[in-house]
């Protein structure tokens, strides 16, 4: 459902991504991990057309997102890492606008999720805390009902209860055939949700595989136990 082939991107001559390639299959949750600055956000933005890669290609549900980002975007529920929202709009207005891209979106699902997350629909975005903004971004991605979800640190800033609920929803959505790619620093959360992880360092894909193998390797290299 997501195919990434040789994506490279530099900012002012400094490489942020170097020939990154991997796939995420139907029904799979793949965690994207790596230190700060390793290129996770740049990769996710490249997939949804927010950033234009210098070279390489990516397909979302069969659509080449480097050729036709708008068409590819219809198939993706995207939760960005940086919650930049129009302060004067209400939560409901933002939800309605965001899911407008998606032919199969379910507004009532988005409203139910926000209720579950404890975010008032009438509140103006400018009055939302960081955690509430994250909840809104996650709710809009899930309500898109898109076959592919691309989530940049979706659990960051969420309280533990909401985090558990969100994790359950992601696992259930994958069980129903969605392909989910999400970046995270939370190894325990990744262990609860992900089937595989892709590890980036300095813009290079070091490995894609089972989280267990990754933890074992890391503990051998670093001589620490996770
Ligand atoms: P991560 O999400 O893993 O923290 P990023 O994709 O945000 O990594 O960043 C990868 C590299 O690209 C970093 O060196 C970062 O400083 C650089 N970078 C990211 N966005 C920009 C930008 N808009 N302009 C210049 N450099 C950027």
PDB file of C-alpha atoms and ligand atoms in Angstrom:
ATOM      1  CA  UNK A   1       0.000   0.000   0.000  1.00  0.00           C
ATOM      2  CA  UNK A   2       2.986   2.279   0.594  1.00  0.00           C
ATOM      3  CA  UNK A   3       6.006   1.806  -1.625  1.00  0.00           C
ATOM      4  CA  UNK A   4       9.050   4.015  -1.135  1.00  0.00           C
ATOM      5  CA  UNK A   5      11.839   3.752  -3.674  1.00  0.00           C
ATOM      6  CA  UNK A   6      15.194   5.531  -3.460  1.00  0.00           C
ATOM      7  CA  UNK A   7      13.836   8.757  -1.941  1.00  0.00           C
ATOM      8  CA  UNK A   8      16.533  11.390  -1.421  1.00  0.00           C
ATOM      9  CA  UNK A   9      16.187  14.958  -0.164  1.00  0.00           C
ATOM     10  CA  UNK A  10      18.721  17.638   0.719  1.00  0.00           C
ATOM     11  CA  UNK A  11      18.211  21.017   2.347  1.00  0.00           C
ATOM     12  CA  UNK A  12      20.798  23.580   1.201  1.00  0.00           C
ATOM     13  CA  UNK A  13      23.164  20.821   0.138  1.00  0.00           C
ATOM     14  CA  UNK A  14      22.808  18.880   3.414  1.00  0.00           C
ATOM     15  CA  UNK A  15      21.320  15.414   2.922  1.00  0.00           C
ATOM     16  CA  UNK A  16      18.209  14.742   5.049  1.00  0.00           C
ATOM     17  CA  UNK A  17      17.300  11.498   3.225  1.00  0.00           C
ATOM     18  CA  UNK A  18      19.626   9.237   1.242  1.00  0.00           C
ATOM     19  CA  UNK A  19      18.046   6.721  -1.132  1.00  0.00           C
ATOM     20  CA  UNK A  20      15.477   5.399   1.322  1.00  0.00           C
ATOM     21  CA  UNK A  21      13.400   2.419   0.148  1.00  0.00           C
ATOM     22  CA  UNK A  22      10.890   0.173   1.901  1.00  0.00           C
ATOM     23  CA  UNK A  23       7.262  -0.965   1.659  1.00  0.00           C
ATOM     24  CA  UNK A  24       4.332  -1.065   4.048  1.00  0.00           C
ATOM     25  CA  UNK A  25       1.773  -3.743   3.271  1.00  0.00           C
ATOM     26  CA  UNK A  26      -2.008  -3.897   3.682  1.00  0.00           C
ATOM     27  CA  UNK A  27      -2.838  -4.662   7.309  1.00  0.00           C
ATOM     28  CA  UNK A  28       0.619  -3.692   8.515  1.00  0.00           C
ATOM     29  CA  UNK A  29       1.699  -1.123  11.117  1.00  0.00           C
ATOM     30  CA  UNK A  30       5.278  -0.057  10.502  1.00  0.00           C
ATOM     31  CA  UNK A  31       7.074   2.109  13.051  1.00  0.00           C
ATOM     32  CA  UNK A  32       9.614   4.643  11.834  1.00  0.00           C
ATOM     33  CA  UNK A  33      12.334   5.158  14.425  1.00  0.00           C
ATOM     34  CA  UNK A  34      15.617   7.027  14.636  1.00  0.00           C
ATOM     35  CA  UNK A  35      17.315   9.848  16.528  1.00  0.00           C
ATOM     36  CA  UNK A  36      16.190  13.467  16.152  1.00  0.00           C
ATOM     37  CA  UNK A  37      17.258  14.842  12.799  1.00  0.00           C
ATOM     38  CA  UNK A  38      17.506  11.391  11.174  1.00  0.00           C
ATOM     39  CA  UNK A  39      14.942  12.296   8.495  1.00  0.00           C
ATOM     40  CA  UNK A  40      11.696  10.762   9.790  1.00  0.00           C
ATOM     41  CA  UNK A  41       9.542  13.879   9.348  1.00  0.00           C
ATOM     42  CA  UNK A  42      11.109  14.679   5.975  1.00  0.00           C
ATOM     43  CA  UNK A  43      10.290  11.164   4.760  1.00  0.00           C
ATOM     44  CA  UNK A  44       6.664  11.332   5.950  1.00  0.00           C
ATOM     45  CA  UNK A  45       6.239  14.814   4.433  1.00  0.00           C
ATOM     46  CA  UNK A  46       7.701  13.532   1.147  1.00  0.00           C
ATOM     47  CA  UNK A  47       5.050  10.827   1.023  1.00  0.00           C
ATOM     48  CA  UNK A  48       2.141  13.261   1.358  1.00  0.00           C
ATOM     49  CA  UNK A  49       3.513  15.938  -0.958  1.00  0.00           C
ATOM     50  CA  UNK A  50       4.376  18.530   1.714  1.00  0.00           C
ATOM     51  CA  UNK A  51       8.047  18.162   0.786  1.00  0.00           C
ATOM     52  CA  UNK A  52       9.230  17.497  -2.739  1.00  0.00           C
ATOM     53  CA  UNK A  53      11.992  14.863  -2.796  1.00  0.00           C
ATOM     54  CA  UNK A  54      15.020  15.553  -5.014  1.00  0.00           C
ATOM     55  CA  UNK A  55      14.872  12.046  -6.448  1.00  0.00           C
ATOM     56  CA  UNK A  56      13.138   8.731  -6.009  1.00  0.00           C
ATOM     57  CA  UNK A  57       9.472   7.775  -6.080  1.00  0.00           C
ATOM     58  CA  UNK A  58       6.727   6.815  -3.654  1.00  0.00           C
ATOM     59  CA  UNK A  59       3.389   5.151  -4.303  1.00  0.00           C
ATOM     60  CA  UNK A  60       0.356   5.402  -2.051  1.00  0.00           C
ATOM     61  CA  UNK A  61      -2.347   2.854  -2.860  1.00  0.00           C
ATOM     62  CA  UNK A  62      -0.841   2.596  -6.345  1.00  0.00           C
ATOM     63  CA  UNK A  63      -0.702   6.372  -6.991  1.00  0.00           C
ATOM     64  CA  UNK A  64       2.738   7.932  -7.515  1.00  0.00           C
ATOM     65  CA  UNK A  65       2.750  10.671  -4.873  1.00  0.00           C
ATOM     66  CA  UNK A  66       5.864  12.288  -6.330  1.00  0.00           C
ATOM     67  CA  UNK A  67       3.952  12.749  -9.638  1.00  0.00           C
ATOM     68  CA  UNK A  68       0.437  13.477  -8.398  1.00  0.00           C
ATOM     69  CA  UNK A  69       0.488  14.397  -4.724  1.00  0.00           C
ATOM     70  CA  UNK A  70      -3.129  15.627  -4.702  1.00  0.00           C
ATOM     71  CA  UNK A  71      -4.507  12.337  -6.016  1.00  0.00           C
ATOM     72  CA  UNK A  72      -2.296  10.336  -3.634  1.00  0.00           C
ATOM     73  CA  UNK A  73      -3.421  12.533  -0.721  1.00  0.00           C
ATOM     74  CA  UNK A  74      -7.026  11.286  -1.149  1.00  0.00           C
ATOM     75  CA  UNK A  75      -5.843   7.852  -0.038  1.00  0.00           C
ATOM     76  CA  UNK A  76      -3.952   9.043   3.048  1.00  0.00           C
ATOM     77  CA  UNK A  77      -5.037  10.061   6.518  1.00  0.00           C
ATOM     78  CA  UNK A  78      -2.126  12.273   7.607  1.00  0.00           C
ATOM     79  CA  UNK A  79      -1.322  13.502  11.076  1.00  0.00           C
ATOM     80  CA  UNK A  80       1.580  15.983  10.867  1.00  0.00           C
ATOM     81  CA  UNK A  81       4.162  16.341  13.616  1.00  0.00           C
ATOM     82  CA  UNK A  82       3.884  20.111  13.879  1.00  0.00           C
ATOM     83  CA  UNK A  83       0.344  21.111  14.774  1.00  0.00           C
ATOM     84  CA  UNK A  84      -0.028  24.292  12.690  1.00  0.00           C
ATOM     85  CA  UNK A  85      -3.745  25.097  12.791  1.00  0.00           C
ATOM     86  CA  UNK A  86      -5.797  28.211  12.004  1.00  0.00           C
ATOM     87  CA  UNK A  87      -6.312  29.720  15.459  1.00  0.00           C
ATOM     88  CA  UNK A  88      -9.677  31.288  14.669  1.00  0.00           C
ATOM     89  CA  UNK A  89     -11.336  28.079  13.444  1.00  0.00           C
ATOM     90  CA  UNK A  90     -13.210  25.754  15.790  1.00  0.00           C
ATOM     91  CA  UNK A  91     -12.259  22.113  16.284  1.00  0.00           C
ATOM     92  CA  UNK A  92     -15.325  21.027  14.302  1.00  0.00           C
ATOM     93  CA  UNK A  93     -14.524  23.395  11.405  1.00  0.00           C
ATOM     94  CA  UNK A  94     -10.949  22.060  11.234  1.00  0.00           C
ATOM     95  CA  UNK A  95     -12.177  18.473  11.304  1.00  0.00           C
ATOM     96  CA  UNK A  96     -14.707  19.168   8.524  1.00  0.00           C
ATOM     97  CA  UNK A  97     -12.106  20.929   6.398  1.00  0.00           C
ATOM     98  CA  UNK A  98      -9.436  18.245   6.859  1.00  0.00           C
ATOM     99  CA  UNK A  99     -11.637  15.290   6.023  1.00  0.00           C
ATOM    100  CA  UNK A 100     -13.108  17.124   3.025  1.00  0.00           C
ATOM    101  CA  UNK A 101     -10.204  15.702   0.986  1.00  0.00           C
ATOM    102  CA  UNK A 102     -11.377  12.169   1.523  1.00  0.00           C
ATOM    103  CA  UNK A 103     -14.166  10.524  -0.426  1.00  0.00           C
ATOM    104  CA  UNK A 104     -14.946   7.999   2.315  1.00  0.00           C
ATOM    105  CA  UNK A 105     -14.454  10.188   5.375  1.00  0.00           C
ATOM    106  CA  UNK A 106     -16.752   9.743   8.355  1.00  0.00           C
ATOM    107  CA  UNK A 107     -17.451  13.029  10.138  1.00  0.00           C
ATOM    108  CA  UNK A 108     -19.431  11.379  12.927  1.00  0.00           C
ATOM    109  CA  UNK A 109     -16.484   9.037  13.654  1.00  0.00           C
ATOM    110  CA  UNK A 110     -14.214  12.094  13.980  1.00  0.00           C
ATOM    111  CA  UNK A 111     -16.718  13.747  16.334  1.00  0.00           C
ATOM    112  CA  UNK A 112     -16.989  10.566  18.430  1.00  0.00           C
ATOM    113  CA  UNK A 113     -13.192  10.272  18.681  1.00  0.00           C
ATOM    114  CA  UNK A 114     -12.866  13.875  19.808  1.00  0.00           C
ATOM    115  CA  UNK A 115     -15.546  13.273  22.427  1.00  0.00           C
ATOM    116  CA  UNK A 116     -13.650  10.172  23.574  1.00  0.00           C
ATOM    117  CA  UNK A 117     -10.410  12.186  23.666  1.00  0.00           C
ATOM    118  CA  UNK A 118     -12.133  14.942  25.665  1.00  0.00           C
ATOM    119  CA  UNK A 119     -11.734  17.735  23.076  1.00  0.00           C
ATOM    120  CA  UNK A 120     -14.677  20.123  22.741  1.00  0.00           C
ATOM    121  CA  UNK A 121     -15.904  20.634  19.153  1.00  0.00           C
ATOM    122  CA  UNK A 122     -16.690  24.303  19.751  1.00  0.00           C
ATOM    123  CA  UNK A 123     -13.275  25.270  21.075  1.00  0.00           C
ATOM    124  CA  UNK A 124     -11.147  27.577  18.866  1.00  0.00           C
ATOM    125  CA  UNK A 125      -7.821  26.080  17.757  1.00  0.00           C
ATOM    126  CA  UNK A 126      -5.972  29.044  19.270  1.00  0.00           C
ATOM    127  CA  UNK A 127      -7.228  27.974  22.693  1.00  0.00           C
ATOM    128  CA  UNK A 128      -6.152  24.329  22.411  1.00  0.00           C
ATOM    129  CA  UNK A 129      -3.239  22.947  24.412  1.00  0.00           C
ATOM    130  CA  UNK A 130      -0.481  21.096  22.538  1.00  0.00           C
ATOM    131  CA  UNK A 131      -1.940  17.718  23.630  1.00  0.00           C
ATOM    132  CA  UNK A 132      -5.436  18.723  22.435  1.00  0.00           C
ATOM    133  CA  UNK A 133      -4.042  19.738  19.036  1.00  0.00           C
ATOM    134  CA  UNK A 134      -2.364  16.337  18.759  1.00  0.00           C
ATOM    135  CA  UNK A 135      -5.678  14.667  19.557  1.00  0.00           C
ATOM    136  CA  UNK A 136      -7.443  16.708  16.868  1.00  0.00           C
ATOM    137  CA  UNK A 137      -4.799  15.798  14.267  1.00  0.00           C
ATOM    138  CA  UNK A 138      -5.068  12.123  15.140  1.00  0.00           C
ATOM    139  CA  UNK A 139      -8.889  12.194  15.086  1.00  0.00           C
ATOM    140  CA  UNK A 140      -8.931  13.819  11.646  1.00  0.00           C
ATOM    141  CA  UNK A 141      -6.468  11.230  10.262  1.00  0.00           C
ATOM    142  CA  UNK A 142      -8.542   8.339  11.627  1.00  0.00           C
ATOM    143  CA  UNK A 143     -11.863   9.853  10.505  1.00  0.00           C
ATOM    144  CA  UNK A 144     -10.546  10.108   6.939  1.00  0.00           C
ATOM    145  CA  UNK A 145     -11.231   6.351   6.638  1.00  0.00           C
ATOM    146  CA  UNK A 146      -8.352   6.333   4.152  1.00  0.00           C
ATOM    147  CA  UNK A 147      -6.676   3.013   3.311  1.00  0.00           C
ATOM    148  CA  UNK A 148      -3.263   4.444   4.300  1.00  0.00           C
ATOM    149  CA  UNK A 149      -2.413   6.304   7.502  1.00  0.00           C
ATOM    150  CA  UNK A 150       0.781   8.351   7.802  1.00  0.00           C
ATOM    151  CA  UNK A 151       1.251   9.573  11.350  1.00  0.00           C
ATOM    152  CA  UNK A 152       4.149  11.703  12.587  1.00  0.00           C
ATOM    153  CA  UNK A 153       4.597  11.095  16.346  1.00  0.00           C
ATOM    154  CA  UNK A 154       0.837  10.558  16.774  1.00  0.00           C
ATOM    155  CA  UNK A 155       1.036   9.641  20.470  1.00  0.00           C
ATOM    156  CA  UNK A 156       3.311  12.505  21.495  1.00  0.00           C
ATOM    157  CA  UNK A 157       1.648  14.685  24.154  1.00  0.00           C
ATOM    158  CA  UNK A 158      -1.290  12.325  24.687  1.00  0.00           C
ATOM    159  CA  UNK A 159      -2.191  11.216  28.187  1.00  0.00           C
ATOM    160  CA  UNK A 160      -1.657   7.491  28.898  1.00  0.00           C
ATOM    161  CA  UNK A 161      -5.373   6.578  28.799  1.00  0.00           C
ATOM    162  CA  UNK A 162      -5.936   8.255  25.439  1.00  0.00           C
ATOM    163  CA  UNK A 163      -2.696   6.764  24.153  1.00  0.00           C
ATOM    164  CA  UNK A 164      -3.896   3.245  25.010  1.00  0.00           C
ATOM    165  CA  UNK A 165      -7.232   3.897  23.298  1.00  0.00           C
ATOM    166  CA  UNK A 166      -5.503   5.305  20.210  1.00  0.00           C
ATOM    167  CA  UNK A 167      -3.171   2.309  20.055  1.00  0.00           C
ATOM    168  CA  UNK A 168      -6.133  -0.074  20.210  1.00  0.00           C
ATOM    169  CA  UNK A 169      -7.842   1.819  17.381  1.00  0.00           C
ATOM    170  CA  UNK A 170      -4.696   1.625  15.208  1.00  0.00           C
ATOM    171  CA  UNK A 171      -4.336  -2.122  15.777  1.00  0.00           C
ATOM    172  CA  UNK A 172      -8.012  -2.599  14.921  1.00  0.00           C
ATOM    173  CA  UNK A 173      -7.716  -0.499  11.751  1.00  0.00           C
ATOM    174  CA  UNK A 174      -4.697  -2.533  10.634  1.00  0.00           C
ATOM    175  CA  UNK A 175      -6.745  -5.678  11.319  1.00  0.00           C
ATOM    176  CA  UNK A 176      -9.289  -4.287   8.850  1.00  0.00           C
ATOM    177  CA  UNK A 177      -6.604  -3.914   6.160  1.00  0.00           C
ATOM    178  CA  UNK A 178      -5.258  -0.369   6.607  1.00  0.00           C
ATOM    179  CA  UNK A 179      -1.543   0.235   6.053  1.00  0.00           C
ATOM    180  CA  UNK A 180      -0.094   2.429   8.800  1.00  0.00           C
ATOM    181  CA  UNK A 181       3.298   4.158   8.851  1.00  0.00           C
ATOM    182  CA  UNK A 182       4.037   6.079  12.031  1.00  0.00           C
ATOM    183  CA  UNK A 183       7.096   7.667  13.547  1.00  0.00           C
ATOM    184  CA  UNK A 184       7.666   7.364  17.266  1.00  0.00           C
ATOM    185  CA  UNK A 185      10.250   7.546  20.007  1.00  0.00           C
ATOM    186  CA  UNK A 186       8.145   5.391  22.310  1.00  0.00           C
ATOM    187  CA  UNK A 187       9.582   1.874  22.062  1.00  0.00           C
ATOM    188  CA  UNK A 188       7.022   0.382  24.461  1.00  0.00           C
ATOM    189  CA  UNK A 189       4.198   1.847  22.369  1.00  0.00           C
ATOM    190  CA  UNK A 190       5.802   0.530  19.193  1.00  0.00           C
ATOM    191  CA  UNK A 191       6.078  -2.895  20.764  1.00  0.00           C
ATOM    192  CA  UNK A 192       2.340  -2.855  21.524  1.00  0.00           C
ATOM    193  CA  UNK A 193       1.321  -1.804  18.023  1.00  0.00           C
ATOM    194  CA  UNK A 194       3.903  -2.349  15.282  1.00  0.00           C
ATOM    195  CA  UNK A 195       4.568  -5.414  13.178  1.00  0.00           C
ATOM    196  CA  UNK A 196       7.916  -4.093  11.916  1.00  0.00           C
ATOM    197  CA  UNK A 197      10.114  -1.051  12.397  1.00  0.00           C
ATOM    198  CA  UNK A 198      12.268   0.904   9.941  1.00  0.00           C
ATOM    199  CA  UNK A 199      15.320   2.486  11.522  1.00  0.00           C
ATOM    200  CA  UNK A 200      16.727   5.713  10.047  1.00  0.00           C
ATOM    201  CA  UNK A 201      20.044   7.333  10.921  1.00  0.00           C
ATOM    202  CA  UNK A 202      21.465  10.434   9.252  1.00  0.00           C
ATOM    203  CA  UNK A 203      18.940  10.044   6.454  1.00  0.00           C
ATOM    204  CA  UNK A 204      19.862   6.459   5.686  1.00  0.00           C
ATOM    205  CA  UNK A 205      17.689   3.424   6.232  1.00  0.00           C
ATOM    206  CA  UNK A 206      19.778   1.145   8.421  1.00  0.00           C
ATOM    207  CA  UNK A 207      17.339  -1.692   8.797  1.00  0.00           C
ATOM    208  CA  UNK A 208      13.725  -2.794   8.442  1.00  0.00           C
ATOM    209  CA  UNK A 209      12.562  -5.703  10.510  1.00  0.00           C
ATOM    210  CA  UNK A 210      10.891  -7.040  13.602  1.00  0.00           C
ATOM    211  CA  UNK A 211      11.072  -4.720  16.599  1.00  0.00           C
ATOM    212  CA  UNK A 212      12.379  -7.578  18.754  1.00  0.00           C
ATOM    213  CA  UNK A 213      15.384  -8.100  16.459  1.00  0.00           C
ATOM    214  CA  UNK A 214      16.035  -4.377  16.441  1.00  0.00           C
ATOM    215  CA  UNK A 215      15.988  -4.172  20.249  1.00  0.00           C
ATOM    216  CA  UNK A 216      18.257  -7.189  20.512  1.00  0.00           C
ATOM    217  CA  UNK A 217      20.744  -5.697  18.048  1.00  0.00           C
ATOM    218  CA  UNK A 218      20.634  -2.299  19.749  1.00  0.00           C
ATOM    219  CA  UNK A 219      21.186  -3.809  23.196  1.00  0.00           C
ATOM    220  CA  UNK A 220      24.151  -5.797  21.862  1.00  0.00           C
ATOM    221  CA  UNK A 221      25.697  -2.712  20.257  1.00  0.00           C
ATOM    222  CA  UNK A 222      24.965  -0.362  23.131  1.00  0.00           C
ATOM    223  CA  UNK A 223      25.269  -3.031  25.849  1.00  0.00           C
ATOM    224  CA  UNK A 224      22.011  -1.891  27.404  1.00  0.00           C
ATOM    225  CA  UNK A 225      18.694  -3.610  27.880  1.00  0.00           C
ATOM    226  CA  UNK A 226      15.502  -1.906  26.691  1.00  0.00           C
TER     227      UNK A 226
HETATM  228  P1  LIG B   1      13.457  13.841  12.340  1.00  0.00           P
HETATM  229  O1  LIG B   1      12.014  13.893  12.014  1.00  0.00           O
HETATM  230  O2  LIG B   1      14.010  12.441  12.332  1.00  0.00           O
HETATM  231  O3  LIG B   1      13.807  14.558  13.623  1.00  0.00           O
HETATM  232  P2  LIG B   1      13.805  15.728  10.138  1.00  0.00           P
HETATM  233  O4  LIG B   1      13.235  15.094   8.919  1.00  0.00           O
HETATM  234  O5  LIG B   1      12.963  16.744  10.841  1.00  0.00           O
HETATM  235  O6  LIG B   1      14.255  14.577  11.171  1.00  0.00           O
HETATM  236  O7  LIG B   1      15.193  16.409   9.778  1.00  0.00           O
HETATM  237  C1  LIG B   1      16.199  15.770   9.025  1.00  0.00           C
HETATM  238  C2  LIG B   1      17.305  16.770   8.728  1.00  0.00           C
HETATM  239  O8  LIG B   1      16.824  17.749   7.807  1.00  0.00           O
HETATM  240  C3  LIG B   1      17.806  17.532   9.943  1.00  0.00           C
HETATM  241  O9  LIG B   1      19.186  17.733   9.796  1.00  0.00           O
HETATM  242  C4  LIG B   1      17.050  18.839   9.872  1.00  0.00           C
HETATM  243  O10 LIG B   1      17.779  19.869  10.478  1.00  0.00           O
HETATM  244  C5  LIG B   1      16.933  19.047   8.366  1.00  0.00           C
HETATM  245  N1  LIG B   1      15.721  19.809   7.981  1.00  0.00           N
HETATM  246  C6  LIG B   1      14.450  19.386   8.158  1.00  0.00           C
HETATM  247  N2  LIG B   1      13.581  20.301   7.665  1.00  0.00           N
HETATM  248  C7  LIG B   1      14.325  21.319   7.184  1.00  0.00           C
HETATM  249  C8  LIG B   1      14.015  22.555   6.533  1.00  0.00           C
HETATM  250  N3  LIG B   1      12.763  22.927   6.287  1.00  0.00           N
HETATM  251  N4  LIG B   1      15.063  23.348   6.148  1.00  0.00           N
HETATM  252  C9  LIG B   1      16.342  22.970   6.359  1.00  0.00           C
HETATM  253  N5  LIG B   1      16.705  21.828   6.957  1.00  0.00           N
HETATM  254  C10 LIG B   1      15.707  20.997   7.365  1.00  0.00           C
END
